[in-house]
Amino acid sequence: MATHKSAEKRARQTKRRTAVNGARRSRMRGSIKKVEEAITAGDKKAALAALRAAQPEIQRGSVSRVIAKNAAARRVSRLNARIKAMA
């Protein structure tokens, strides 16, 4: 356990950031799942709308380093490609 004042502060910050990152990751995964469900259902309009909502969530996740920048770009790109393939 932390005994120095600075180490105690670090522990508090880590706890808070872990909670924030967990919420961000959860929101991101949920938005991706909505896109995938719309793709599976075959509803292209709903999939496009869900992707438009999911893209900012994914980008926010990459900016806050919840996932890597290239991983975020790859996920958006693959979702977009799957929606385009529905035509």
Short mmCIF file of N, CA and C in Angstrom, two decimals, residues 10-79:
data_model
loop_
_atom_site.label_atom_id
_atom_site.label_comp_id
_atom_site.label_asym_id
_atom_site.label_seq_id
_atom_site.Cartn_x
_atom_site.Cartn_y
_atom_site.Cartn_z
N ARG A 10 -1.22 9.25 -6.41
CA ARG A 10 -1.13 8.43 -7.61
C ARG A 10 -2.16 7.29 -7.57
N ALA A 11 -2.29 6.67 -6.42
CA ALA A 11 -3.25 5.56 -6.27
C ALA A 11 -4.68 6.05 -6.50
N ARG A 12 -5.00 7.24 -5.97
CA ARG A 12 -6.33 7.81 -6.18
C ARG A 12 -6.57 8.11 -7.66
N GLN A 13 -5.56 8.70 -8.30
CA GLN A 13 -5.70 9.05 -9.72
C GLN A 13 -5.88 7.79 -10.57
N THR A 14 -5.10 6.77 -10.26
CA THR A 14 -5.18 5.52 -11.02
C THR A 14 -6.57 4.90 -10.90
N LYS A 15 -7.10 4.92 -9.68
CA LYS A 15 -8.43 4.36 -9.45
C LYS A 15 -9.49 5.11 -10.26
N ARG A 16 -9.40 6.44 -10.25
CA ARG A 16 -10.37 7.28 -10.98
C ARG A 16 -10.24 7.04 -12.49
N ARG A 17 -9.00 7.03 -12.99
CA ARG A 17 -8.79 6.87 -14.43
C ARG A 17 -9.20 5.49 -14.91
N THR A 18 -8.99 4.48 -14.08
CA THR A 18 -9.40 3.12 -14.43
C THR A 18 -10.91 3.07 -14.62
N ALA A 19 -11.63 3.73 -13.74
CA ALA A 19 -13.09 3.77 -13.84
C ALA A 19 -13.53 4.50 -15.11
N VAL A 20 -12.90 5.62 -15.40
CA VAL A 20 -13.25 6.41 -16.59
C VAL A 20 -12.95 5.62 -17.85
N ASN A 21 -11.77 4.98 -17.90
CA ASN A 21 -11.40 4.21 -19.08
C ASN A 21 -12.32 3.01 -19.27
N GLY A 22 -12.72 2.39 -18.16
CA GLY A 22 -13.65 1.26 -18.25
C GLY A 22 -14.98 1.69 -18.83
N ALA A 23 -15.46 2.85 -18.42
CA ALA A 23 -16.72 3.38 -18.95
C ALA A 23 -16.59 3.69 -20.43
N ARG A 24 -15.46 4.29 -20.82
CA ARG A 24 -15.23 4.62 -22.23
C ARG A 24 -15.17 3.35 -23.08
N ARG A 25 -14.45 2.36 -22.60
CA ARG A 25 -14.31 1.10 -23.33
C ARG A 25 -15.67 0.43 -23.48
N SER A 26 -16.47 0.46 -22.42
CA SER A 26 -17.79 -0.15 -22.44
C SER A 26 -18.71 0.56 -23.44
N ARG A 27 -18.68 1.89 -23.43
CA ARG A 27 -19.51 2.66 -24.36
C ARG A 27 -19.10 2.38 -25.80
N MET A 28 -17.77 2.29 -26.02
CA MET A 28 -17.25 2.02 -27.35
C MET A 28 -17.68 0.64 -27.83
N ARG A 29 -17.54 -0.36 -26.97
CA ARG A 29 -17.92 -1.72 -27.34
C ARG A 29 -19.42 -1.83 -27.61
N GLY A 30 -20.21 -1.14 -26.82
CA GLY A 30 -21.66 -1.15 -27.02
C GLY A 30 -22.06 -0.55 -28.35
N SER A 31 -21.40 0.54 -28.73
CA SER A 31 -21.73 1.18 -30.01
C SER A 31 -21.29 0.30 -31.18
N ILE A 32 -20.16 -0.39 -31.03
CA ILE A 32 -19.71 -1.30 -32.09
C ILE A 32 -20.68 -2.47 -32.22
N LYS A 33 -21.17 -2.96 -31.09
CA LYS A 33 -22.10 -4.08 -31.09
C LYS A 33 -23.39 -3.70 -31.82
N LYS A 34 -23.86 -2.45 -31.63
CA LYS A 34 -25.08 -2.00 -32.32
C LYS A 34 -24.90 -2.03 -33.84
N VAL A 35 -23.71 -1.60 -34.29
CA VAL A 35 -23.42 -1.62 -35.73
C VAL A 35 -23.44 -3.06 -36.23
N GLU A 36 -22.76 -3.96 -35.50
CA GLU A 36 -22.68 -5.36 -35.93
C GLU A 36 -24.06 -6.03 -35.93
N GLU A 37 -24.91 -5.68 -34.98
CA GLU A 37 -26.26 -6.25 -34.94
C GLU A 37 -27.07 -5.78 -36.14
N ALA A 38 -26.92 -4.51 -36.52
CA ALA A 38 -27.63 -3.99 -37.68
C ALA A 38 -27.13 -4.65 -38.96
N ILE A 39 -25.82 -4.91 -39.03
CA ILE A 39 -25.25 -5.59 -40.20
C ILE A 39 -25.80 -7.02 -40.29
N THR A 40 -25.83 -7.70 -39.15
CA THR A 40 -26.33 -9.07 -39.11
C THR A 40 -27.80 -9.13 -39.50
N ALA A 41 -28.56 -8.12 -39.07
CA ALA A 41 -29.99 -8.07 -39.41
C ALA A 41 -30.21 -7.74 -40.88
N GLY A 42 -29.19 -7.18 -41.54
CA GLY A 42 -29.29 -6.84 -42.95
C GLY A 42 -29.91 -5.48 -43.20
N ASP A 43 -29.99 -4.65 -42.18
CA ASP A 43 -30.58 -3.31 -42.31
C ASP A 43 -29.47 -2.29 -42.55
N LYS A 44 -29.29 -1.93 -43.81
CA LYS A 44 -28.18 -1.05 -44.18
C LYS A 44 -28.34 0.36 -43.61
N LYS A 45 -29.57 0.89 -43.64
CA LYS A 45 -29.80 2.24 -43.11
C LYS A 45 -29.49 2.31 -41.62
N ALA A 46 -29.96 1.32 -40.88
CA ALA A 46 -29.70 1.29 -39.44
C ALA A 46 -28.22 1.10 -39.15
N ALA A 47 -27.56 0.30 -39.98
CA ALA A 47 -26.12 0.07 -39.80
C ALA A 47 -25.34 1.35 -40.04
N LEU A 48 -25.71 2.10 -41.07
CA LEU A 48 -25.04 3.38 -41.35
C LEU A 48 -25.26 4.37 -40.21
N ALA A 49 -26.48 4.44 -39.71
CA ALA A 49 -26.79 5.34 -38.61
C ALA A 49 -26.01 4.94 -37.35
N ALA A 50 -25.95 3.64 -37.10
CA ALA A 50 -25.21 3.16 -35.93
C ALA A 50 -23.71 3.43 -36.08
N LEU A 51 -23.19 3.31 -37.30
CA LEU A 51 -21.77 3.60 -37.54
C LEU A 51 -21.47 5.08 -37.32
N ARG A 52 -22.39 5.94 -37.76
CA ARG A 52 -22.20 7.38 -37.55
C ARG A 52 -22.16 7.71 -36.07
N ALA A 53 -22.92 6.98 -35.27
CA ALA A 53 -22.91 7.19 -33.82
C ALA A 53 -21.69 6.54 -33.18
N ALA A 54 -21.24 5.42 -33.73
CA ALA A 54 -20.13 4.67 -33.14
C ALA A 54 -18.77 5.29 -33.44
N GLN A 55 -18.64 5.90 -34.60
CA GLN A 55 -17.33 6.43 -35.02
C GLN A 55 -16.76 7.45 -34.03
N PRO A 56 -17.52 8.43 -33.54
CA PRO A 56 -16.96 9.36 -32.56
C PRO A 56 -16.57 8.66 -31.25
N GLU A 57 -17.34 7.65 -30.86
CA GLU A 57 -17.01 6.90 -29.64
C GLU A 57 -15.67 6.18 -29.80
N ILE A 58 -15.47 5.58 -30.97
CA ILE A 58 -14.22 4.86 -31.23
C ILE A 58 -13.06 5.85 -31.26
N GLN A 59 -13.26 6.99 -31.91
CA GLN A 59 -12.19 8.00 -31.99
C GLN A 59 -11.86 8.54 -30.61
N ARG A 60 -12.89 8.76 -29.78
CA ARG A 60 -12.66 9.22 -28.41
C ARG A 60 -11.85 8.21 -27.62
N GLY A 61 -12.13 6.94 -27.88
CA GLY A 61 -11.37 5.88 -27.22
C GLY A 61 -9.91 5.90 -27.61
N SER A 62 -9.63 6.23 -28.87
CA SER A 62 -8.24 6.27 -29.32
C SER A 62 -7.52 7.51 -28.79
N VAL A 63 -8.24 8.63 -28.72
CA VAL A 63 -7.63 9.87 -28.21
C VAL A 63 -7.25 9.72 -26.74
N SER A 64 -8.11 9.03 -25.99
CA SER A 64 -7.84 8.85 -24.56
C SER A 64 -7.01 7.59 -24.31
N ARG A 65 -6.49 6.97 -25.37
CA ARG A 65 -5.61 5.81 -25.30
C ARG A 65 -6.25 4.57 -24.67
N VAL A 66 -7.58 4.46 -24.79
CA VAL A 66 -8.25 3.23 -24.36
C VAL A 66 -7.88 2.12 -25.35
N ILE A 67 -7.84 2.49 -26.65
CA ILE A 67 -7.29 1.60 -27.67
C ILE A 67 -6.30 2.40 -28.51
N ALA A 68 -5.47 1.72 -29.24
CA ALA A 68 -4.46 2.38 -30.07
C ALA A 68 -5.12 3.10 -31.25
N LYS A 69 -4.43 4.12 -31.75
CA LYS A 69 -4.97 4.93 -32.84
C LYS A 69 -5.22 4.09 -34.09
N ASN A 70 -4.26 3.22 -34.42
CA ASN A 70 -4.42 2.39 -35.62
C ASN A 70 -5.52 1.35 -35.43
N ALA A 71 -5.69 0.86 -34.22
CA ALA A 71 -6.75 -0.10 -33.95
C ALA A 71 -8.12 0.55 -34.14
N ALA A 72 -8.24 1.79 -33.72
CA ALA A 72 -9.49 2.53 -33.90
C ALA A 72 -9.78 2.73 -35.38
N ALA A 73 -8.76 3.14 -36.12
CA ALA A 73 -8.93 3.36 -37.56
C ALA A 73 -9.30 2.05 -38.26
N ARG A 74 -8.67 0.96 -37.84
CA ARG A 74 -8.94 -0.35 -38.44
C ARG A 74 -10.38 -0.79 -38.17
N ARG A 75 -10.86 -0.59 -36.95
CA ARG A 75 -12.23 -0.99 -36.60
C ARG A 75 -13.25 -0.22 -37.42
N VAL A 76 -13.06 1.10 -37.52
CA VAL A 76 -13.99 1.93 -38.30
C VAL A 76 -13.96 1.50 -39.76
N SER A 77 -12.76 1.27 -40.28
CA SER A 77 -12.61 0.89 -41.67
C SER A 77 -13.29 -0.44 -41.97
N ARG A 78 -13.10 -1.42 -41.08
CA ARG A 78 -13.69 -2.74 -41.30
C ARG A 78 -15.21 -2.71 -41.19
N LEU A 79 -15.72 -1.93 -40.24
CA LEU A 79 -17.18 -1.80 -40.13
C LEU A 79 -17.75 -1.16 -41.38
#
